[in-house]
Structure formats: structure tokens, C-alpha cells
Amino acid sequence: MALWGGRFAQGPADSVAALSRSTHFDWVLAPYDIRVNIAHVRSLRASSILSEGDAEKIQVTLVALGEEISAGSFAPIESDEDVHAAIERGLTERLGALGGAFRAGRSRNDLVVTDFKLYLLDHLIEIGAALTLLIEEFNAKADEYKDAIAPGFTHLQHAQPINFGLELAKHSQALLRDQSRIRDWIARNSISPLGAGALAGSALVPQPQNSASELGFESVHANSIDAVSDRDFVTEALFILASIGIHLSRIGEEYTLWSTTEFGWARLDDAFSTGSSIMPQKKNPDIAELARGKSGRLVGNLTSVLTMLKGLPFAYNRDLQEDKEPTFDSVRTLLTLLPALTGMVSTTSFNREVMASGSIKGHALATEIADFLARGGTPFARAHEISGECVRLAESLGKDVHELSDQELQSIDPGLTPDIRLTLSASGAVSSRTSIGGTSTESLIKQIHLLNQRNQADIEFFDRKRSDFLEMIHV
């Protein structure tokens, strides 16, 4: 059904109609479109544009149409240009000319932005809830391995011994930042565009704050042109989704490496691995690899929309139709990926012995020598140099630095007394770092406690937001 055409002598060419049609992707907005239209009809009744009886007929029919959409018994047809046209067709089929009365005082421009905001609110809440489950699993694994020693890496080189639980807990920290961004998005974008019309506001609905309140928004747009042309809420959401994707990619990369024969740290559960069609021995970390690979499309979707927006003048432009497919794709991608990755994390086991055996290779205890000297009063710059000399001597002898004898250490510097043996070990190095966020078990236990507290607050937040949203969306 066309929502325009009176000034045209003929309809659009078939190629134009095909290019303009968007129901194949924007139909996911239908439930939100129904709810926004109900709020708008109530505003038209409050402004006496619709009689109480007509408003009631339209509202009841919209509710019934929404139920048919949910059941799959009402769907767009070839002649429907977009989700809005399909729903108006459904109304006119049931109500005749009255079915088009609800269009008064609003435009597809302000309608689609309102629909889209509600879609993103709904799905960001869902993604936030899914992230809390992944964070729970990382916190649990960090606690399980809070006394496991492993090599720490920088530049993919052995750096210092660490508590492996600290390595796992770092992912919770990153994902909690993503949670925080979602919460910020919800607060910042609780502004209703409904009532902005095509671009100049509405002469028929002078109180848009009524529909804004009904739809759960905190406030109303301050500028009608900005309301219909702004897509900051989309790019900000796409950035959040891309950021989550980057963090999941890092997780995927690490699990892929840890499960290799060369590392031998991780054993992936059969349910979260795949095999080879030709090599029967293979157990492939496909979930981890897909987490790594799908980050590309999440970043690409953000780039696509940013590029589309960069040169748009004035108010609404049809280019803005291109904001939806990338967003829908990013949402679907994460909602598919997160449960699988969460399952992989929860079921993976790690080999403590293999991790510990490599924790002090590659002269990983060299920093302990420097710290020992610094505690004894040697300026750290000099202590660093002395430690480097110890490494050079060890390499010349074919040893690791911790394998140097007391005599060999003292030949480098007399300050390297036998007391250094108390810290020149993996356990000594790990337990000595008791600073906030450090790698000692003591510090890690405190960190995990705070991680659980923060995640629990997010669980309660998203539960509350979900409840509020469901109450609003169901008329």
C-alpha cells in the first residue's frame, strides 16, 4: 500500500518500487510500530482530532493486528513499500477509510525513528542480559583458577608469572565496560522523536510529551529537524556492539591459542568444538574462531552507517533507510554468538601443570631480581641494568635466569644475596604482587568479589528494564 501519490499521474517504475521496498528487512519493527501508533492515536484523541469512538476502534484494531503479526497470520505483501504501509493496509482492510485516520499529525520520518529506538532499547537490554551470563562464567572460572600459576605475556613473549585467574578476570572487566556503555545508551537516548512530524513538528498533536511518557521515554526532542535526522543513537549502539565484538574476538583468539598442541593449556568441551570432514583426529575451536571472525562484520556495520551519515544535509534523507540492515545484522550476530561463547567458556578446562611448567621460562623472573635490589636500596634504573646482566650471563651458560647459582648471581652484584631465593620463584613472584588488581591470590579474590557485585547490579538493572519494557509494549 502506498502512503503517497495524489500529485503523481502514475505510480513508480517497477525498478523504483523494488529499490524502495524495505519490508524484507524492516518488518522486525512491526511490533514497535503497532505500539507507537497506539500511543499516537491516544494523542489524536486527546487533541480531539479523533473522536473517542473512532480512536477506540483504531486502537482495538491495532492491538488485534499486532496479535496477528506475532502469530504470523498477517504479513507484508508485494505492494507494501515498508512496515508502516503494511500496517496501514491492515487497518484499512478492517476499518475502511477510518484506517488511514491515524496518520494525522505524524510522518513516517518521526514514526520510524521512534520504532527504531524502541527496537534498539529492547535488544540492547537483551544483549546486556546475555553479557551478564558470560561475565558470570568468567568470574566463576577466575575463582576456580585463582591459585593456578601461568606465564603472563606481553608482545606474545613470556613476561612475568601470573595467577591464571587474573588472566580470565580481565575479560569480565572489559565486558563490564560494555555493560556500562549500554546503560549509558539507555539513559542518553531516552528522548522521544514522536511529534516531530516530517521535520517541522505537528499542528495536530501539540503535546508530544504525552506519547513520550506512554512509551517510556524520559523526555521529548528539543528540535524537530534534529529528531528526524539524528542517528547518533544508531551509531552509538553500533559502536557498543562493535566494542563487544572486539572483546569477544580477543577471547576467541586466546582460546584458539590455548587449545593448540603447542600451548596445551585448554581442553574444549566436545559440545563446543567441531571436527574435520577428512582428518578424524581434529577437534577444532570453531566457536572461538567464529567469535574472532564475526568481529569484522560488527566493525564493518558501524563503518557502513558512519559513512552513510557523513554528508547528509538538512532533515530526513532516504539514505537513512540504510541504517537498519547493518544494525539488525549486528544485533542478530551477537545474540547468536553470545550463548555459544558463554557455553564454551563455562565448559573449558585448563591444565594447571602445563601452565605452571612454563610460567618461569624465558627469564620471566628477571623483574624479581630488579625488584629485590630496589627493595634493598639500589636505584631501580641500576637494578634493571643488573638484572639484564644476569639474563645475559644465564643465556651464555644456557640457563634460565632463575637457575643461576648464588655465586653466579653475586658475581654480577654483591647485593644479590641468597635471600633472593624467597622471591625468585613463580609462587614468590605471584604472591608478592598484592596491589589492587594485582596478580596475588589475595588481590584476585577481592577483585572477583567486586566483579560479582558489579555484575549482580547489572543483572538487576536489565531485569528491571526488561520488566518496564514489557509492561510498556503490551497495551
Short mmCIF file of C-alpha atoms in Angstrom, two decimals:
data_model
loop_
_atom_site.label_atom_id
_atom_site.label_comp_id
_atom_site.label_asym_id
_atom_site.label_seq_id
_atom_site.Cartn_x
_atom_site.Cartn_y
_atom_site.Cartn_z
CA MET A 1 0.00 0.00 0.00
CA ALA A 2 1.38 3.42 -0.98
CA LEU A 3 1.27 6.20 1.60
CA TRP A 4 1.63 8.89 -1.04
CA GLY A 5 0.68 9.50 -4.69
CA GLY A 6 -2.00 12.17 -5.04
CA ARG A 7 0.19 14.56 -7.01
CA PHE A 8 1.60 11.80 -9.26
CA ALA A 9 -0.02 10.88 -12.58
CA GLN A 10 1.36 7.35 -12.38
CA GLY A 11 2.99 5.02 -9.91
CA PRO A 12 6.72 4.32 -9.67
CA ALA A 13 8.51 2.15 -12.18
CA ASP A 14 8.98 -1.46 -11.15
CA SER A 15 12.69 -0.88 -10.62
CA VAL A 16 11.99 2.10 -8.35
CA ALA A 17 9.41 0.14 -6.37
CA ALA A 18 11.91 -2.70 -5.93
CA LEU A 19 14.59 -0.29 -4.76
CA SER A 20 12.23 1.46 -2.34
CA ARG A 21 10.71 -1.66 -0.81
CA SER A 22 12.05 -2.41 2.66
CA THR A 23 9.58 -4.86 4.19
CA HIS A 24 12.06 -7.71 3.70
CA PHE A 25 14.17 -6.23 6.49
CA ASP A 26 12.12 -3.61 8.37
CA TRP A 27 9.27 -5.99 9.22
CA VAL A 28 11.08 -6.66 12.51
CA LEU A 29 9.93 -3.16 13.52
CA ALA A 30 6.24 -4.16 13.26
CA PRO A 31 5.60 -4.80 16.98
CA TYR A 32 7.14 -1.45 17.87
CA ASP A 33 5.24 0.30 15.07
CA ILE A 34 1.97 -1.04 16.46
CA ARG A 35 2.77 0.25 19.93
CA VAL A 36 3.91 3.69 18.72
CA ASN A 37 0.77 4.05 16.62
CA ILE A 38 -1.41 3.22 19.61
CA ALA A 39 0.29 5.97 21.60
CA HIS A 40 -0.20 8.36 18.68
CA VAL A 41 -3.90 7.50 18.36
CA ARG A 42 -4.34 8.34 22.04
CA SER A 43 -2.66 11.69 21.43
CA LEU A 44 -5.02 12.35 18.50
CA ARG A 45 -7.97 11.59 20.77
CA ALA A 46 -6.60 13.93 23.46
CA SER A 47 -6.31 16.67 20.82
CA SER A 48 -9.88 15.96 19.58
CA ILE A 49 -8.59 15.09 16.10
CA LEU A 50 -10.22 11.70 16.55
CA SER A 51 -13.49 11.09 18.33
CA GLU A 52 -13.44 8.76 21.30
CA GLY A 53 -15.32 6.13 19.32
CA ASP A 54 -13.05 6.27 16.27
CA ALA A 55 -9.92 6.27 18.43
CA GLU A 56 -11.20 3.21 20.28
CA LYS A 57 -11.93 1.37 17.02
CA ILE A 58 -8.46 2.10 15.65
CA GLN A 59 -6.76 1.16 18.90
CA VAL A 60 -8.62 -2.14 19.25
CA THR A 61 -7.85 -2.98 15.63
CA LEU A 62 -4.16 -2.12 16.10
CA VAL A 63 -3.99 -4.45 19.10
CA ALA A 64 -5.64 -7.25 17.12
CA LEU A 65 -3.34 -6.60 14.17
CA GLY A 66 -0.35 -6.81 16.49
CA GLU A 67 -1.53 -10.21 17.71
CA GLU A 68 -1.88 -11.39 14.11
CA ILE A 69 1.65 -10.17 13.35
CA SER A 70 3.01 -12.08 16.36
CA ALA A 71 1.16 -15.20 15.25
CA GLY A 72 2.40 -14.83 11.67
CA SER A 73 -1.09 -14.60 10.22
CA PHE A 74 -0.58 -11.05 8.96
CA ALA A 75 2.47 -10.26 6.87
CA PRO A 76 3.54 -7.72 4.23
CA ILE A 77 2.65 -8.23 0.60
CA GLU A 78 4.43 -7.21 -2.60
CA SER A 79 2.66 -3.85 -2.86
CA ASP A 80 3.64 -2.74 0.68
CA GLU A 81 6.52 -0.30 0.48
CA ASP A 82 7.54 -0.65 4.10
CA VAL A 83 6.39 -1.82 7.52
CA HIS A 84 4.33 1.36 8.03
CA ALA A 85 2.47 0.89 4.74
CA ALA A 86 1.74 -2.75 5.56
CA ILE A 87 0.23 -1.89 8.91
CA GLU A 88 -1.88 0.90 7.45
CA ARG A 89 -3.08 -1.56 4.80
CA GLY A 90 -4.08 -3.93 7.58
CA LEU A 91 -6.08 -1.20 9.25
CA THR A 92 -7.90 -0.05 6.10
CA GLU A 93 -8.76 -3.64 5.22
CA ARG A 94 -10.52 -3.88 8.58
CA LEU A 95 -11.81 -0.33 9.06
CA GLY A 96 -12.12 1.15 5.60
CA ALA A 97 -11.28 4.87 5.27
CA LEU A 98 -11.04 5.20 9.05
CA GLY A 99 -7.93 3.03 8.89
CA GLY A 100 -5.98 5.94 7.42
CA ALA A 101 -7.08 8.47 10.05
CA PHE A 102 -4.32 7.58 12.50
CA ARG A 103 -1.71 9.05 10.14
CA ALA A 104 -2.79 12.61 11.03
CA GLY A 105 -0.18 14.67 12.85
CA ARG A 106 2.76 12.38 12.25
CA SER A 107 5.07 11.28 9.45
CA ARG A 108 6.95 8.11 8.63
CA ASN A 109 10.01 10.20 9.48
CA ASP A 110 9.25 10.57 13.18
CA LEU A 111 7.47 7.20 13.32
CA VAL A 112 10.42 5.15 12.08
CA VAL A 113 12.90 6.83 14.42
CA THR A 114 10.63 6.10 17.37
CA ASP A 115 10.18 2.48 16.26
CA PHE A 116 13.91 2.09 15.80
CA LYS A 117 14.73 3.49 19.23
CA LEU A 118 12.32 1.05 20.85
CA TYR A 119 13.82 -1.82 18.83
CA LEU A 120 17.32 -0.92 20.00
CA LEU A 121 16.23 -0.45 23.60
CA ASP A 122 14.59 -3.87 23.54
CA HIS A 123 17.58 -5.62 22.01
CA LEU A 124 20.31 -3.82 23.93
CA ILE A 125 18.56 -4.93 27.11
CA GLU A 126 18.62 -8.49 25.74
CA ILE A 127 22.29 -8.26 24.80
CA GLY A 128 23.11 -6.75 28.19
CA ALA A 129 21.39 -9.67 29.92
CA ALA A 130 23.33 -12.15 27.74
CA LEU A 131 26.58 -10.42 28.66
CA THR A 132 25.85 -10.83 32.37
CA LEU A 133 25.77 -14.60 31.82
CA LEU A 134 29.16 -14.56 30.10
CA ILE A 135 30.60 -12.41 32.88
CA GLU A 136 29.25 -14.85 35.46
CA GLU A 137 31.10 -17.68 33.74
CA PHE A 138 34.37 -15.74 33.58
CA ASN A 139 34.06 -14.81 37.25
CA ALA A 140 33.42 -18.43 38.16
CA LYS A 141 36.40 -19.62 36.10
CA ALA A 142 38.63 -16.91 37.59
CA ASP A 143 37.66 -18.15 41.05
CA GLU A 144 38.25 -21.78 40.05
CA TYR A 145 41.78 -20.95 38.87
CA LYS A 146 42.62 -18.30 41.46
CA ASP A 147 45.62 -20.33 42.65
CA ALA A 148 46.84 -21.55 39.23
CA ILE A 149 50.16 -20.10 38.06
CA ALA A 150 50.75 -19.44 34.37
CA PRO A 151 53.01 -17.36 32.16
CA GLY A 152 51.90 -13.82 31.56
CA PHE A 153 52.55 -12.40 28.11
CA THR A 154 53.29 -9.06 26.53
CA HIS A 155 54.14 -8.89 22.81
CA LEU A 156 53.32 -12.64 22.81
CA GLN A 157 56.55 -13.15 24.77
CA HIS A 158 56.85 -14.54 28.29
CA ALA A 159 56.76 -11.55 30.61
CA GLN A 160 56.07 -12.39 34.29
CA PRO A 161 54.39 -15.25 36.14
CA ILE A 162 50.74 -14.52 36.88
CA ASN A 163 47.75 -16.04 38.57
CA PHE A 164 45.73 -17.54 35.71
CA GLY A 165 42.53 -16.37 37.34
CA LEU A 166 43.72 -12.80 36.73
CA GLU A 167 44.01 -13.56 33.01
CA LEU A 168 40.40 -14.77 32.95
CA ALA A 169 39.05 -11.95 35.13
CA LYS A 170 40.38 -9.34 32.73
CA HIS A 171 37.64 -10.31 30.30
CA SER A 172 34.98 -9.58 32.91
CA GLN A 173 36.42 -6.10 33.34
CA ALA A 174 36.19 -5.41 29.59
CA LEU A 175 32.66 -6.80 29.29
CA LEU A 176 31.51 -4.77 32.29
CA ARG A 177 32.64 -1.65 30.44
CA ASP A 178 30.39 -2.73 27.58
CA GLN A 179 27.57 -3.16 30.08
CA SER A 180 28.20 0.36 31.31
CA ARG A 181 28.03 1.70 27.76
CA ILE A 182 24.66 0.01 27.26
CA ARG A 183 23.37 1.60 30.47
CA ASP A 184 24.67 4.98 29.32
CA TRP A 185 22.98 4.49 25.94
CA ILE A 186 19.66 3.81 27.62
CA ALA A 187 19.92 6.95 29.74
CA ARG A 188 21.19 9.22 26.98
CA ASN A 189 18.72 8.15 24.31
CA SER A 190 15.51 8.18 26.31
CA ILE A 191 14.23 11.06 24.15
CA SER A 192 11.08 10.64 22.07
CA PRO A 193 11.12 11.82 18.43
CA LEU A 194 7.37 11.24 18.03
CA GLY A 195 5.65 14.52 17.25
CA ALA A 196 8.46 15.90 15.12
CA GLY A 197 6.43 15.10 12.01
CA ALA A 198 8.27 15.16 8.72
CA LEU A 199 10.64 17.82 10.08
CA ALA A 200 8.66 20.82 11.39
CA GLY A 201 6.65 19.42 14.28
CA SER A 202 2.91 18.82 14.43
CA ALA A 203 -0.02 21.22 14.24
CA LEU A 204 -2.40 18.47 15.29
CA VAL A 205 -0.60 16.97 18.30
CA PRO A 206 0.81 19.88 20.31
CA GLN A 207 1.58 17.77 23.41
CA PRO A 208 4.06 15.07 22.30
CA GLN A 209 5.16 14.60 25.89
CA ASN A 210 2.02 12.51 26.45
CA SER A 211 3.05 9.83 23.95
CA ALA A 212 6.66 10.10 25.11
CA SER A 213 5.64 9.25 28.66
CA GLU A 214 3.38 6.42 27.50
CA LEU A 215 6.25 4.88 25.51
CA GLY A 216 8.63 5.06 28.45
CA PHE A 217 10.81 7.95 27.24
CA GLU A 218 12.17 10.39 29.80
CA SER A 219 11.78 13.48 27.61
CA VAL A 220 10.78 14.85 24.20
CA HIS A 221 13.01 16.07 21.36
CA ALA A 222 14.10 19.70 21.60
CA ASN A 223 14.36 20.28 17.84
CA SER A 224 12.06 18.64 15.30
CA ILE A 225 14.63 18.66 12.47
CA ASP A 226 17.24 17.04 14.64
CA ALA A 227 14.69 14.50 15.85
CA VAL A 228 14.09 13.04 12.37
CA SER A 229 17.66 13.35 11.05
CA ASP A 230 19.63 12.25 14.12
CA ARG A 231 21.09 8.77 14.00
CA ASP A 232 23.63 9.21 16.78
CA PHE A 233 21.65 6.68 18.77
CA VAL A 234 22.27 4.16 15.96
CA THR A 235 25.99 4.78 15.56
CA GLU A 236 26.46 4.77 19.32
CA ALA A 237 24.64 1.44 19.56
CA LEU A 238 26.70 0.05 16.68
CA PHE A 239 29.88 1.16 18.42
CA ILE A 240 28.79 -0.64 21.59
CA LEU A 241 28.06 -3.79 19.58
CA ALA A 242 31.40 -3.49 17.76
CA SER A 243 33.20 -2.99 21.07
CA ILE A 244 31.57 -6.15 22.42
CA GLY A 245 32.64 -7.88 19.21
CA ILE A 246 36.24 -6.79 19.68
CA HIS A 247 36.26 -8.11 23.23
CA LEU A 248 34.73 -11.42 22.12
CA SER A 249 37.33 -11.60 19.35
CA ARG A 250 40.14 -11.30 21.90
CA ILE A 251 38.55 -14.09 23.91
CA GLY A 252 38.31 -16.20 20.77
CA GLU A 253 41.94 -15.58 19.88
CA GLU A 254 43.16 -16.64 23.32
CA TYR A 255 41.06 -19.79 23.47
CA THR A 256 42.20 -20.71 19.97
CA LEU A 257 45.84 -20.38 21.05
CA TRP A 258 45.38 -22.07 24.42
CA SER A 259 43.78 -25.11 22.78
CA THR A 260 46.66 -25.70 20.34
CA THR A 261 49.04 -28.62 20.81
CA GLU A 262 51.85 -26.10 21.21
CA PHE A 263 50.18 -24.44 24.20
CA GLY A 264 48.27 -27.42 25.51
CA TRP A 265 46.56 -25.30 28.18
CA ALA A 266 42.88 -25.60 27.32
CA ARG A 267 40.65 -28.58 26.73
CA LEU A 268 37.47 -27.54 24.94
CA ASP A 269 34.29 -29.48 25.59
CA ASP A 270 33.08 -31.66 22.73
CA ALA A 271 29.74 -29.81 22.66
CA PHE A 272 31.54 -26.57 21.85
CA SER A 273 34.02 -27.90 19.29
CA THR A 274 33.78 -29.28 15.77
CA GLY A 275 35.63 -31.90 13.75
CA SER A 276 37.12 -32.28 10.30
CA SER A 277 35.49 -33.94 7.30
CA ILE A 278 38.79 -35.58 6.33
CA MET A 279 41.00 -35.68 9.46
CA PRO A 280 39.28 -37.79 12.13
CA GLN A 281 41.59 -36.69 14.94
CA LYS A 282 40.74 -32.99 14.65
CA LYS A 283 38.97 -31.06 17.41
CA ASN A 284 38.61 -27.53 16.17
CA PRO A 285 37.89 -24.41 18.26
CA ASP A 286 35.26 -23.14 15.81
CA ILE A 287 33.27 -21.18 18.40
CA ALA A 288 36.40 -19.25 19.37
CA GLU A 289 37.33 -18.71 15.73
CA LEU A 290 33.84 -17.51 14.82
CA ALA A 291 33.93 -15.08 17.74
CA ARG A 292 37.15 -13.74 16.27
CA GLY A 293 35.82 -13.69 12.72
CA LYS A 294 32.43 -12.10 13.36
CA SER A 295 34.04 -9.03 14.90
CA GLY A 296 34.81 -7.98 11.33
CA ARG A 297 31.16 -7.65 10.35
CA LEU A 298 30.36 -5.79 13.58
CA VAL A 299 33.08 -3.24 12.88
CA GLY A 300 32.02 -3.13 9.22
CA ASN A 301 28.39 -2.39 10.11
CA LEU A 302 29.48 0.56 12.23
CA THR A 303 31.70 1.85 9.43
CA SER A 304 28.89 1.44 6.89
CA VAL A 305 26.44 3.60 8.82
CA LEU A 306 29.02 6.25 9.75
CA THR A 307 29.97 6.56 6.08
CA MET A 308 26.33 6.82 5.02
CA LEU A 309 25.66 9.60 7.53
CA LYS A 310 28.68 11.77 6.94
CA GLY A 311 27.28 14.01 4.18
CA LEU A 312 23.53 14.17 4.77
CA PRO A 313 22.15 17.75 4.65
CA PHE A 314 19.20 19.35 6.41
CA ALA A 315 16.50 16.98 7.71
CA TYR A 316 15.41 13.50 6.59
CA ASN A 317 17.01 11.91 3.52
CA ARG A 318 16.16 8.50 2.08
CA ASP A 319 19.76 7.44 2.66
CA LEU A 320 18.68 6.91 6.26
CA GLN A 321 16.88 3.73 5.21
CA GLU A 322 20.39 2.23 5.11
CA ASP A 323 20.78 2.46 8.88
CA LYS A 324 18.64 -0.58 9.61
CA GLU A 325 20.10 -3.63 7.89
CA PRO A 326 23.57 -3.18 9.42
CA THR A 327 22.02 -2.66 12.86
CA PHE A 328 19.71 -5.66 12.59
CA ASP A 329 22.67 -7.75 11.43
CA SER A 330 24.86 -6.69 14.36
CA VAL A 331 22.10 -7.46 16.86
CA ARG A 332 21.41 -10.89 15.33
CA THR A 333 25.12 -11.68 15.19
CA LEU A 334 25.69 -11.03 18.88
CA LEU A 335 22.50 -12.72 20.06
CA THR A 336 23.59 -15.84 18.14
CA LEU A 337 27.23 -15.71 19.20
CA LEU A 338 26.95 -14.89 22.91
CA PRO A 339 25.19 -18.09 24.09
CA ALA A 340 27.65 -20.32 22.20
CA LEU A 341 30.68 -18.45 23.52
CA THR A 342 29.29 -18.50 27.06
CA GLY A 343 28.88 -22.26 26.79
CA MET A 344 32.44 -22.63 25.53
CA VAL A 345 33.84 -20.60 28.44
CA SER A 346 31.81 -22.45 31.06
CA THR A 347 32.85 -25.93 29.84
CA THR A 348 36.55 -25.38 29.07
CA SER A 349 39.07 -26.88 31.49
CA PHE A 350 42.70 -25.83 31.86
CA ASN A 351 45.81 -27.89 32.58
CA ARG A 352 47.37 -26.41 35.72
CA GLU A 353 50.56 -28.43 35.42
CA VAL A 354 51.29 -27.40 31.84
CA MET A 355 50.61 -23.74 32.61
CA ALA A 356 52.79 -23.78 35.71
CA SER A 357 55.64 -25.54 33.93
CA GLY A 358 56.02 -22.66 31.52
CA SER A 359 55.49 -19.83 33.98
CA ILE A 360 59.16 -19.05 34.57
CA LYS A 361 60.58 -19.86 31.14
CA GLY A 362 62.06 -17.11 29.02
CA HIS A 363 63.73 -15.39 32.01
CA ALA A 364 60.28 -14.45 33.33
CA LEU A 365 61.72 -13.89 36.84
CA ALA A 366 64.15 -11.19 35.74
CA THR A 367 61.90 -8.48 37.14
CA GLU A 368 62.09 -10.16 40.55
CA ILE A 369 65.85 -9.59 40.58
CA ALA A 370 65.38 -5.90 39.85
CA ASP A 371 62.64 -5.59 42.50
CA PHE A 372 64.80 -7.40 45.08
CA LEU A 373 67.63 -4.94 44.53
CA ALA A 374 65.27 -1.96 44.61
CA ARG A 375 63.91 -3.09 47.98
CA GLY A 376 67.49 -3.17 49.19
CA GLY A 377 68.10 0.43 48.19
CA THR A 378 69.55 0.11 44.71
CA PRO A 379 68.10 2.74 42.34
CA PHE A 380 65.75 0.93 40.01
CA ALA A 381 67.49 2.07 36.85
CA ARG A 382 70.67 0.41 38.11
CA ALA A 383 68.71 -2.62 39.40
CA HIS A 384 67.18 -3.01 35.94
CA GLU A 385 70.64 -2.96 34.37
CA ILE A 386 71.97 -5.53 36.83
CA SER A 387 69.01 -7.82 36.13
CA GLY A 388 69.74 -7.54 32.40
CA GLU A 389 73.34 -8.55 33.05
CA CYS A 390 72.04 -11.61 34.91
CA VAL A 391 69.96 -12.55 31.88
CA ARG A 392 72.97 -12.15 29.61
CA LEU A 393 75.09 -14.40 31.86
CA ALA A 394 72.31 -17.01 32.06
CA GLU A 395 71.96 -17.09 28.29
CA SER A 396 75.70 -17.51 27.86
CA LEU A 397 75.54 -20.52 30.21
CA GLY A 398 72.47 -21.98 28.55
CA LYS A 399 70.36 -21.41 31.65
CA ASP A 400 67.25 -19.51 32.61
CA VAL A 401 67.89 -16.59 34.94
CA HIS A 402 66.38 -18.28 37.99
CA GLU A 403 68.80 -21.19 37.52
CA LEU A 404 71.89 -19.07 38.22
CA SER A 405 73.73 -20.17 41.36
CA ASP A 406 74.24 -17.90 44.36
CA GLN A 407 77.87 -17.45 43.34
CA GLU A 408 76.95 -16.56 39.77
CA LEU A 409 74.39 -14.01 40.96
CA GLN A 410 76.87 -12.40 43.35
CA SER A 411 79.47 -12.25 40.60
CA ILE A 412 77.11 -9.78 38.90
CA ASP A 413 76.33 -7.78 42.04
CA PRO A 414 77.06 -8.44 45.73
CA GLY A 415 73.58 -7.22 46.62
CA LEU A 416 72.12 -10.38 45.14
CA THR A 417 72.32 -12.30 48.41
CA PRO A 418 70.84 -15.80 48.92
CA ASP A 419 67.70 -14.17 50.36
CA ILE A 420 66.64 -13.57 46.76
CA ARG A 421 65.56 -17.21 46.59
CA LEU A 422 62.47 -16.29 48.61
CA THR A 423 61.09 -14.36 45.64
CA LEU A 424 62.99 -15.91 42.74
CA SER A 425 60.22 -18.41 42.06
CA ALA A 426 56.87 -18.35 40.31
CA SER A 427 54.89 -18.58 43.54
CA GLY A 428 57.02 -15.91 45.18
CA ALA A 429 56.64 -13.57 42.23
CA VAL A 430 52.86 -14.03 42.11
CA SER A 431 52.23 -13.76 45.85
CA SER A 432 54.34 -10.60 46.18
CA ARG A 433 52.04 -8.53 43.96
CA THR A 434 49.33 -7.65 46.43
CA SER A 435 48.47 -4.25 44.97
CA ILE A 436 44.85 -3.52 43.98
CA GLY A 437 44.12 -5.50 40.84
CA GLY A 438 47.43 -7.34 41.15
CA THR A 439 48.11 -10.99 40.47
CA SER A 440 48.34 -12.34 44.01
CA THR A 441 45.56 -14.69 45.07
CA GLU A 442 44.68 -12.26 47.83
CA SER A 443 44.21 -9.40 45.35
CA LEU A 444 42.35 -11.61 42.87
CA ILE A 445 39.82 -12.79 45.46
CA LYS A 446 38.97 -9.15 46.22
CA GLN A 447 38.69 -8.39 42.51
CA ILE A 448 36.36 -11.32 41.87
CA HIS A 449 34.15 -10.22 44.76
CA LEU A 450 33.82 -6.74 43.23
CA LEU A 451 33.24 -8.21 39.76
CA ASN A 452 30.38 -10.30 41.11
CA GLN A 453 28.90 -7.28 42.86
CA ARG A 454 29.03 -5.15 39.73
CA ASN A 455 27.60 -7.91 37.56
CA GLN A 456 24.78 -8.53 40.02
CA ALA A 457 23.90 -4.83 39.85
CA ASP A 458 23.76 -5.14 36.06
CA ILE A 459 21.60 -8.28 36.28
CA GLU A 460 19.11 -6.40 38.44
CA PHE A 461 19.23 -3.35 36.14
CA PHE A 462 18.50 -5.33 32.98
CA ASP A 463 15.80 -7.38 34.72
CA ARG A 464 14.11 -4.15 35.79
CA LYS A 465 14.43 -2.59 32.35
CA ARG A 466 13.05 -5.74 30.72
CA SER A 467 10.06 -5.70 33.05
CA ASP A 468 9.42 -2.00 32.38
CA PHE A 469 9.72 -2.51 28.63
CA LEU A 470 7.34 -5.46 28.56
CA GLU A 471 4.81 -3.51 30.60
CA MET A 472 5.03 -0.63 28.10
CA ILE A 473 4.93 -2.70 24.91
CA HIS A 474 1.89 -4.75 25.93
CA VAL A 475 -1.14 -2.49 25.75
#
